[in-house]
């Protein structure tokens, strides 16, 4: 299936979407020309629903953009998921001057924020494609494909609801109405529960297995677990038991934590490398977004995760002191705020002037992939890449030390859901039901993650430990904002500060209204059905 998605999407989807109006993100598009309603064109639109998560448009990295008025690479799903959930937090800060970067860095965004617009339009454009397929196929189509497309639509509605609160909503090809966050939550839950039986069974797969990269029951369970884990934020009512229940379904479905490294690479590093779909790391993936250096190229996919975090002075491979990340791209933009590094060095200073593999050894944790060589620990100047330790987590190296397909674009898949999330979800959800301390089973799941990283283990963990463990395991994977909000550590009056939080070097609180992003101002202007979120003009 990896071959099908990575090699057929551009051509098939291009032929299909010639009959569609240009996507502006408002969920209001003209129906597809009935003359295009052939089996081939429907297959193309089916694949396009997946492609929206991986590609900027029909022509790959240097082709057209699906979103009018926005560069396709910058407006890529992975890139803006990452920006919106990493840059406003204690994990990352970017030195670039692109419009919108400083707003994210300093928690000073508004309804005109351009990158927020890109994320919104990427999601609503993807929902358009899914609605087009569902409405075109009707009730007589392939039940499994229909369920997959419904899942992809529910996933994007979840991301939209999480980021934007009260959202535009339609399941038809019509102008959307605005629904509340609670109603969106209820619809997403109902939709996932209804479609789940029609999905293929959950199982661990590699890219050579039929079904790799497609939505499975495991993906639906993981999205439900994430939905329930954050239910108190979204609806005001906690659903810890359901979060634990669906996380356990994923845990028991046969996915496997990657625990054995290869050559000079740790088991953890293998999750973020070019052959993560082909190595044992693939068995940890619950829902991967596929990338291929030859046929599925994008400036906004995992190349962004790799190139934006490296410069030419870093070398993540201990056996090669010259290569940086094994692409020709090293943009030097995103690096760690000191609070992230301190998660791995709570009792001592992190080493100075070392490469990432030496940092991991000093931390006693394989996940501490920070480069301090030629860099300062503190971010005194947000506009200097060497202010702040660099992050060497994402690369285009292969764990078998073989050659990649392309020197410029990576083969590294993006594991949007992976088994480790189910472990931490179960541990947190059951701890919240257990007075704030992990149960024996929850403790074991955290210890399995720490054991994989060769980090020390404990007999139990508190919620304070767990929020830090979320950072250690998942930093730079595009989810930190969600976790901080759930723990009450993002917007509003709280005692958790990080450098440049709220625009102050030592950190300052900002309004809890900023826990939800603004609906783009031009959407408010053109759709009278929409009202702006609280706190935004």
XYZ file of C-alpha atoms in Angstrom:
537
model
C 0.000 0.000 0.000
C 2.937 2.320 0.585
C 3.798 1.936 -3.083
C 0.239 2.748 -4.119
C -0.075 5.867 -1.987
C 3.415 7.169 -2.656
C 3.354 6.621 -6.387
C -0.257 6.960 -7.551
C -1.472 9.953 -5.541
C 0.045 12.743 -7.665
C -1.135 11.520 -11.081
C -4.520 10.142 -10.109
C -5.433 12.998 -7.851
C -4.361 15.528 -10.465
C -6.681 14.029 -13.058
C -9.523 13.955 -10.558
C -9.205 17.454 -9.162
C -9.112 19.227 -12.507
C -12.896 19.172 -12.252
C -12.976 20.814 -8.825
C -13.049 24.464 -7.930
C -9.950 25.842 -6.287
C -9.983 25.189 -2.578
C -10.125 28.271 -0.420
C -10.634 26.435 2.836
C -14.172 27.572 3.582
C -15.672 24.088 3.020
C -17.812 25.538 0.241
C -16.903 23.994 -3.126
C -18.787 23.141 -6.279
C -19.661 19.471 -6.846
C -17.362 17.372 -9.003
C -18.259 17.198 -12.680
C -20.348 14.004 -13.075
C -18.422 13.247 -16.256
C -15.388 12.577 -14.076
C -17.214 10.046 -11.922
C -15.339 6.996 -13.176
C -13.708 4.308 -11.093
C -10.293 5.801 -11.773
C -11.334 9.304 -10.766
C -12.948 8.070 -7.556
C -9.784 6.189 -6.701
C -7.903 9.390 -7.355
C -10.100 11.369 -4.995
C -9.850 8.616 -2.369
C -6.065 8.912 -2.537
C -6.276 12.697 -2.567
C -7.962 12.550 0.844
C -4.793 10.934 2.190
C -2.500 13.071 0.040
C -3.689 16.295 1.657
C -1.856 15.190 4.811
C 1.405 14.564 2.965
C 1.605 16.770 -0.126
C 1.232 20.514 -0.811
C -0.634 19.960 -4.057
C -0.786 17.779 -7.140
C 2.727 18.448 -8.365
C 4.773 17.639 -5.291
C 7.207 20.031 -3.637
C 7.625 22.382 -6.598
C 4.167 22.060 -8.095
C 0.924 23.871 -7.461
C -0.617 24.447 -4.050
C -4.025 23.136 -3.031
C -4.639 26.374 -1.146
C -5.073 29.582 -3.127
C -2.758 32.390 -2.098
C -0.433 30.279 0.090
C 2.817 28.571 -0.758
C 2.172 24.842 -0.726
C 5.318 23.899 1.165
C 4.761 26.397 3.930
C 1.084 25.465 4.171
C 1.761 21.730 4.437
C -0.237 19.833 7.056
C 2.765 18.507 8.993
C 4.545 21.866 8.946
C 1.640 23.882 10.327
C 0.535 21.160 12.751
C 4.107 21.363 14.045
C 4.310 25.165 14.128
C 0.977 25.666 15.880
C 1.692 23.070 18.571
C 5.442 23.491 19.145
C 6.472 27.130 18.676
C 4.060 28.631 21.255
C 5.313 26.195 23.934
C 8.255 25.368 26.171
C 9.774 23.089 23.536
C 10.785 25.178 20.536
C 11.539 28.653 19.264
C 12.310 29.749 15.695
C 14.806 32.394 14.568
C 13.254 33.138 11.184
C 11.515 36.371 10.289
C 8.688 34.803 8.275
C 5.309 36.455 8.936
C 3.696 34.765 11.898
C 6.810 33.200 13.441
C 7.254 35.798 16.176
C 3.539 35.632 16.981
C 3.878 31.923 17.672
C 7.200 32.358 19.521
C 5.786 34.947 21.912
C 2.122 33.861 22.193
C 1.000 37.023 20.436
C -1.201 35.814 17.595
C -4.488 37.234 16.338
C -7.102 36.670 13.637
C -4.705 37.907 10.931
C -1.944 35.437 11.787
C -0.834 33.944 8.427
C 0.408 30.558 9.653
C -2.747 30.017 11.639
C -4.577 30.659 8.379
C -2.456 28.046 6.592
C -3.278 25.386 9.182
C -6.981 26.236 9.089
C -7.127 26.123 5.293
C -5.123 22.906 5.033
C -7.635 21.231 7.350
C -10.758 22.652 5.721
C -9.390 21.875 2.261
C -8.827 18.279 3.327
C -12.362 18.115 4.672
C -13.576 19.377 1.279
C -11.879 16.478 -0.469
C -13.387 13.972 1.952
C -16.874 15.459 1.617
C -16.503 15.310 -2.179
C -15.611 11.626 -2.115
C -18.328 10.700 0.373
C -21.046 12.601 -1.471
C -19.939 11.370 -4.900
C -19.732 7.698 -3.954
C -22.920 7.613 -1.922
C -24.110 4.412 -0.308
C -23.079 1.971 -3.025
C -19.309 2.289 -2.779
C -16.544 0.274 -1.164
C -17.433 0.183 2.559
C -13.850 0.048 3.766
C -12.664 2.944 1.598
C -15.683 4.949 2.670
C -14.834 4.304 6.324
C -11.221 5.337 5.737
C -12.257 8.626 4.141
C -14.708 9.256 6.966
C -11.850 8.651 9.395
C -9.565 11.109 7.599
C -12.388 13.664 7.662
C -12.994 13.042 11.388
C -9.259 13.380 12.045
C -9.175 16.784 10.357
C -12.338 17.895 12.114
C -10.670 16.853 15.373
C -7.584 18.939 14.573
C -9.819 21.863 13.583
C -11.892 21.586 16.769
C -8.789 21.282 18.956
C -7.153 24.363 17.463
C -10.134 26.606 16.651
C -12.864 25.648 19.109
C -16.268 26.533 17.622
C -15.763 25.488 14.027
C -17.394 25.657 10.586
C -19.065 22.332 9.868
C -20.736 20.572 6.985
C -20.813 17.034 5.645
C -22.145 18.187 2.290
C -20.790 20.396 -0.487
C -22.395 23.501 0.945
C -21.591 26.561 2.982
C -20.848 25.478 6.548
C -22.654 26.448 9.691
C -20.739 27.091 12.896
C -21.080 24.490 15.640
C -19.874 24.591 19.218
C -16.803 22.725 20.401
C -19.046 20.411 22.421
C -21.162 19.592 19.374
C -18.018 19.018 17.309
C -16.703 16.658 19.995
C -19.975 14.721 20.001
C -20.058 14.439 16.215
C -16.427 13.252 16.002
C -17.039 10.648 18.715
C -20.215 9.349 17.042
C -18.588 9.289 13.610
C -15.555 7.324 14.794
C -17.670 4.790 16.651
C -19.881 4.288 13.588
C -17.107 3.907 11.020
C -14.706 1.807 13.108
C -16.289 -1.618 12.309
C -15.780 -1.067 8.561
C -12.034 -0.325 8.862
C -9.399 -2.993 8.366
C -8.235 -4.721 11.513
C -5.531 -3.131 13.613
C -2.133 -4.733 13.158
C 1.552 -3.879 13.084
C 2.761 -3.385 9.514
C 5.777 -2.451 7.467
C 5.653 -0.568 4.188
C 5.784 -3.857 2.300
C 2.510 -4.956 3.898
C -0.808 -4.226 2.246
C -2.518 -1.514 4.255
C 0.505 0.378 5.555
C -0.408 4.063 5.630
C -4.169 3.461 5.551
C -6.579 4.066 8.413
C -7.251 0.974 10.527
C -9.307 0.217 13.604
C -6.159 1.027 15.575
C -6.063 4.551 14.145
C -9.714 5.087 15.073
C -9.084 3.801 18.620
C -6.055 6.074 19.002
C -7.992 9.131 17.853
C -10.815 8.245 20.237
C -8.292 7.857 23.064
C -6.853 11.300 22.284
C -10.355 12.769 22.067
C -11.338 11.316 25.452
C -8.011 12.249 27.089
C -8.751 15.899 26.298
C -12.520 15.696 26.839
C -12.458 17.919 29.909
C -10.799 20.677 27.866
C -13.215 20.286 24.964
C -16.495 19.734 26.836
C -15.950 20.489 30.526
C -16.485 16.835 31.462
C -13.559 14.444 31.946
C -13.667 10.993 30.334
C -10.563 9.324 31.762
C -12.040 5.818 31.803
C -12.848 5.945 28.083
C -9.386 7.343 27.316
C -7.824 4.402 29.138
C -10.219 1.928 27.488
C -9.361 2.962 23.940
C -5.658 3.321 24.664
C -5.724 -0.268 25.946
C -7.393 -1.408 22.732
C -4.402 -0.014 20.831
C -1.921 -1.542 23.273
C -3.514 -4.981 22.932
C -3.806 -4.857 19.124
C -0.351 -6.216 18.298
C 1.636 -3.035 17.670
C 5.146 -3.327 19.061
C 7.327 -0.818 20.849
C 10.628 -0.564 18.989
C 13.204 -1.600 21.591
C 16.272 -2.740 19.645
C 18.583 -0.316 17.887
C 20.513 -0.960 14.689
C 24.177 -0.259 14.021
C 25.050 3.083 15.685
C 21.402 4.124 16.000
C 19.204 3.776 19.083
C 15.762 2.187 18.966
C 14.252 5.627 19.638
C 16.163 7.293 16.795
C 14.893 4.660 14.376
C 11.365 6.087 14.724
C 12.474 9.292 12.989
C 14.744 7.984 10.230
C 14.436 7.368 6.495
C 13.709 3.648 6.782
C 11.229 3.919 9.661
C 8.609 2.321 7.425
C 10.885 -0.583 6.533
C 12.703 -1.294 9.814
C 11.336 -2.690 13.078
C 10.329 0.889 13.950
C 7.368 0.515 11.577
C 5.646 -1.869 13.979
C 5.204 1.010 16.435
C 3.318 3.131 13.892
C -0.462 3.230 14.342
C -1.099 5.823 11.611
C 1.877 6.959 9.521
C 1.820 9.809 7.009
C 3.937 8.586 4.120
C 6.923 10.378 2.653
C 9.157 9.376 -0.252
C 12.214 11.243 -1.506
C 11.472 10.458 -5.141
C 7.707 10.404 -5.590
C 6.113 12.156 -2.611
C 8.047 15.359 -2.050
C 7.167 18.399 0.004
C 8.834 21.340 1.729
C 6.154 21.047 4.418
C 6.448 17.375 5.356
C 9.191 15.640 7.302
C 11.782 17.616 5.347
C 10.594 20.570 7.419
C 11.088 18.593 10.658
C 14.608 17.682 9.523
C 15.906 20.763 7.735
C 14.415 23.412 10.024
C 16.265 21.947 13.022
C 19.733 21.496 11.496
C 22.534 23.725 10.295
C 25.789 22.693 8.639
C 27.667 22.460 11.948
C 25.627 19.555 13.284
C 26.232 15.895 12.575
C 23.760 13.425 14.030
C 25.694 10.376 12.821
C 28.539 9.505 15.216
C 30.257 7.530 12.458
C 30.274 10.470 10.048
C 31.554 13.831 11.275
C 30.668 15.597 8.023
C 27.070 14.732 7.126
C 24.388 16.731 8.924
C 20.941 15.165 8.517
C 21.562 13.270 5.247
C 19.751 15.765 3.068
C 21.131 18.774 1.210
C 18.816 20.962 3.299
C 19.866 22.579 6.589
C 17.808 25.714 7.225
C 18.768 26.487 10.829
C 15.488 27.737 12.305
C 13.897 25.755 15.129
C 15.815 24.894 18.283
C 15.085 23.973 21.890
C 14.080 26.334 24.631
C 16.075 25.567 27.807
C 13.000 24.212 29.583
C 12.916 21.255 27.180
C 16.582 20.415 27.771
C 16.036 20.665 31.543
C 13.497 17.845 31.284
C 16.486 15.578 30.706
C 18.856 17.340 33.144
C 16.693 18.304 36.139
C 19.519 18.098 38.687
C 22.554 19.277 36.699
C 23.567 21.476 33.812
C 23.488 19.973 30.349
C 26.924 19.503 28.747
C 28.329 22.287 26.602
C 29.979 21.883 23.194
C 28.851 18.339 22.401
C 27.013 16.751 19.527
C 23.653 15.032 19.982
C 24.925 11.505 20.506
C 27.189 12.715 23.345
C 24.263 14.634 24.880
C 22.109 11.505 24.981
C 24.905 9.597 26.722
C 25.348 12.372 29.303
C 21.610 12.481 30.009
C 21.352 8.743 30.443
C 18.397 8.913 28.079
C 18.563 8.074 24.372
C 15.849 10.651 23.668
C 18.017 13.669 24.648
C 19.093 14.389 21.071
C 20.430 17.931 21.541
C 23.516 19.554 20.014
C 25.222 22.174 22.199
C 28.402 22.581 20.172
C 28.873 26.290 19.415
C 25.548 27.161 21.034
C 24.256 28.805 24.176
C 21.884 27.113 26.587
C 19.660 30.174 27.005
C 17.821 31.881 24.167
C 18.832 35.479 24.796
C 18.218 36.375 21.156
C 15.248 34.692 19.575
C 16.591 35.613 16.120
C 19.882 33.701 16.516
C 19.870 29.987 15.698
C 22.908 29.406 17.916
C 20.960 30.737 20.920
C 19.442 27.538 22.265
C 20.518 23.921 21.868
C 19.795 22.418 18.467
C 17.634 19.305 18.086
C 18.832 16.318 16.040
C 15.775 14.110 16.472
C 14.577 13.952 12.852
C 16.998 12.769 10.125
C 17.091 11.176 6.686
C 19.669 8.552 7.625
C 18.785 4.879 7.325
C 19.290 2.627 10.330
C 20.842 0.010 8.031
C 23.294 2.717 6.847
C 22.090 2.234 3.273
C 21.446 4.894 0.654
C 18.278 6.966 0.534
C 16.363 7.655 -2.666
C 16.998 11.377 -2.933
C 19.668 13.704 -1.584
C 17.199 16.567 -1.141
C 13.879 15.109 0.010
C 13.556 12.517 2.793
C 12.009 9.072 2.930
C 11.171 9.555 6.617
C 7.504 8.850 7.361
C 5.668 10.905 9.989
C 4.087 8.701 12.643
C 1.063 10.825 13.513
C -0.037 8.111 15.956
C 2.364 5.604 17.485
C 2.089 3.028 20.224
C 3.966 5.128 22.790
C 1.032 7.566 22.804
C -1.286 4.758 23.899
C 1.140 3.865 26.721
C 1.247 7.413 28.084
C -2.480 7.975 27.534
C -3.298 4.883 29.564
C -0.794 5.826 32.296
C -2.140 9.378 32.601
C -5.830 8.522 32.381
C -5.594 5.813 35.045
C -3.397 8.014 37.256
C -6.081 10.711 37.193
C -8.569 8.082 38.390
C -6.087 6.928 41.032
C -5.562 10.148 42.968
C -2.825 11.498 40.714
C -0.405 8.555 40.919
C 0.100 5.816 38.346
C -1.368 2.369 38.817
C 0.953 -0.639 38.599
C 0.042 -1.121 34.940
C 0.449 2.566 34.121
C 3.832 2.584 35.861
C 4.903 -0.406 33.786
C 3.982 1.340 30.528
C 6.032 4.418 31.411
C 8.915 2.220 32.508
C 8.801 0.409 29.190
C 9.254 3.748 27.403
C 12.048 4.780 29.734
C 13.637 1.352 29.466
C 13.633 1.629 25.673
C 15.567 4.896 26.116
C 17.959 3.378 28.703
C 16.663 5.895 31.254
C 16.159 5.178 34.943
C 12.842 3.717 36.088
C 10.635 4.445 39.105
C 8.124 2.591 41.255
C 5.386 5.121 40.463
C 4.826 8.448 38.724
C 2.824 11.549 39.601
C 0.995 13.777 37.148
C 3.924 16.213 37.315
C 6.192 13.369 36.219
C 3.794 12.402 33.445
C 3.591 15.829 31.787
C 7.391 15.865 31.683
C 7.409 12.349 30.263
C 5.075 13.481 27.478
C 7.749 16.070 26.598
C 10.652 13.634 26.770
C 8.949 11.060 24.570
C 7.100 13.312 22.087
C 8.976 16.609 21.813
C 9.103 18.005 18.278
C 6.252 15.746 17.102
C 3.590 18.469 16.998
C 1.525 17.890 20.148
C 3.002 19.865 23.091
C 0.443 22.699 23.119
C -2.385 20.161 23.556
C -0.676 18.507 26.536
C 0.145 21.798 28.277
C -3.464 22.967 27.938
C -4.765 19.700 29.393
C -2.496 20.136 32.434
C -3.453 23.807 32.881
C 0.057 25.007 32.024
C -0.501 27.017 28.822
C -2.699 30.136 28.771
C -4.194 31.721 31.880
C -2.734 32.396 35.301
C -0.417 29.539 36.214
C 3.021 29.207 37.719
C 4.656 27.485 34.775
C 6.974 29.813 32.844
C 9.391 29.292 29.994
C 11.766 31.647 28.223
C 9.870 34.106 26.051
C 6.471 32.848 27.180
C 4.077 35.728 26.548
C 6.920 37.732 24.949
C 8.987 38.206 28.135
C 12.470 36.707 28.403
C 11.768 35.205 31.824
C 8.236 34.276 30.816
C 4.891 35.762 31.717
C 1.295 34.576 31.702
C -0.991 35.258 28.762
C -4.749 35.078 28.376
C -6.436 31.676 28.413
C -8.358 32.916 25.360
C -5.188 32.063 23.421
C -5.659 28.381 24.216
C -7.904 28.477 21.141
C -6.761 30.074 17.904
C -8.735 32.709 16.028
C -10.802 31.802 13.019
C -9.132 33.618 10.079
C -10.430 37.146 9.735
C -11.278 36.780 6.039
C -13.430 33.732 6.850
C -15.428 35.824 9.306
C -15.795 38.506 6.654
C -17.021 36.167 3.911
C -19.206 33.736 5.864
C -21.951 35.364 7.906
C -22.549 32.018 9.639
C -19.277 32.341 11.564
C -18.541 34.274 14.744
C -15.054 34.957 16.061
C -13.721 33.127 19.094
C -13.666 34.910 22.444
C -10.792 37.307 22.970
C -10.145 38.081 19.311
C -11.324 41.108 17.394
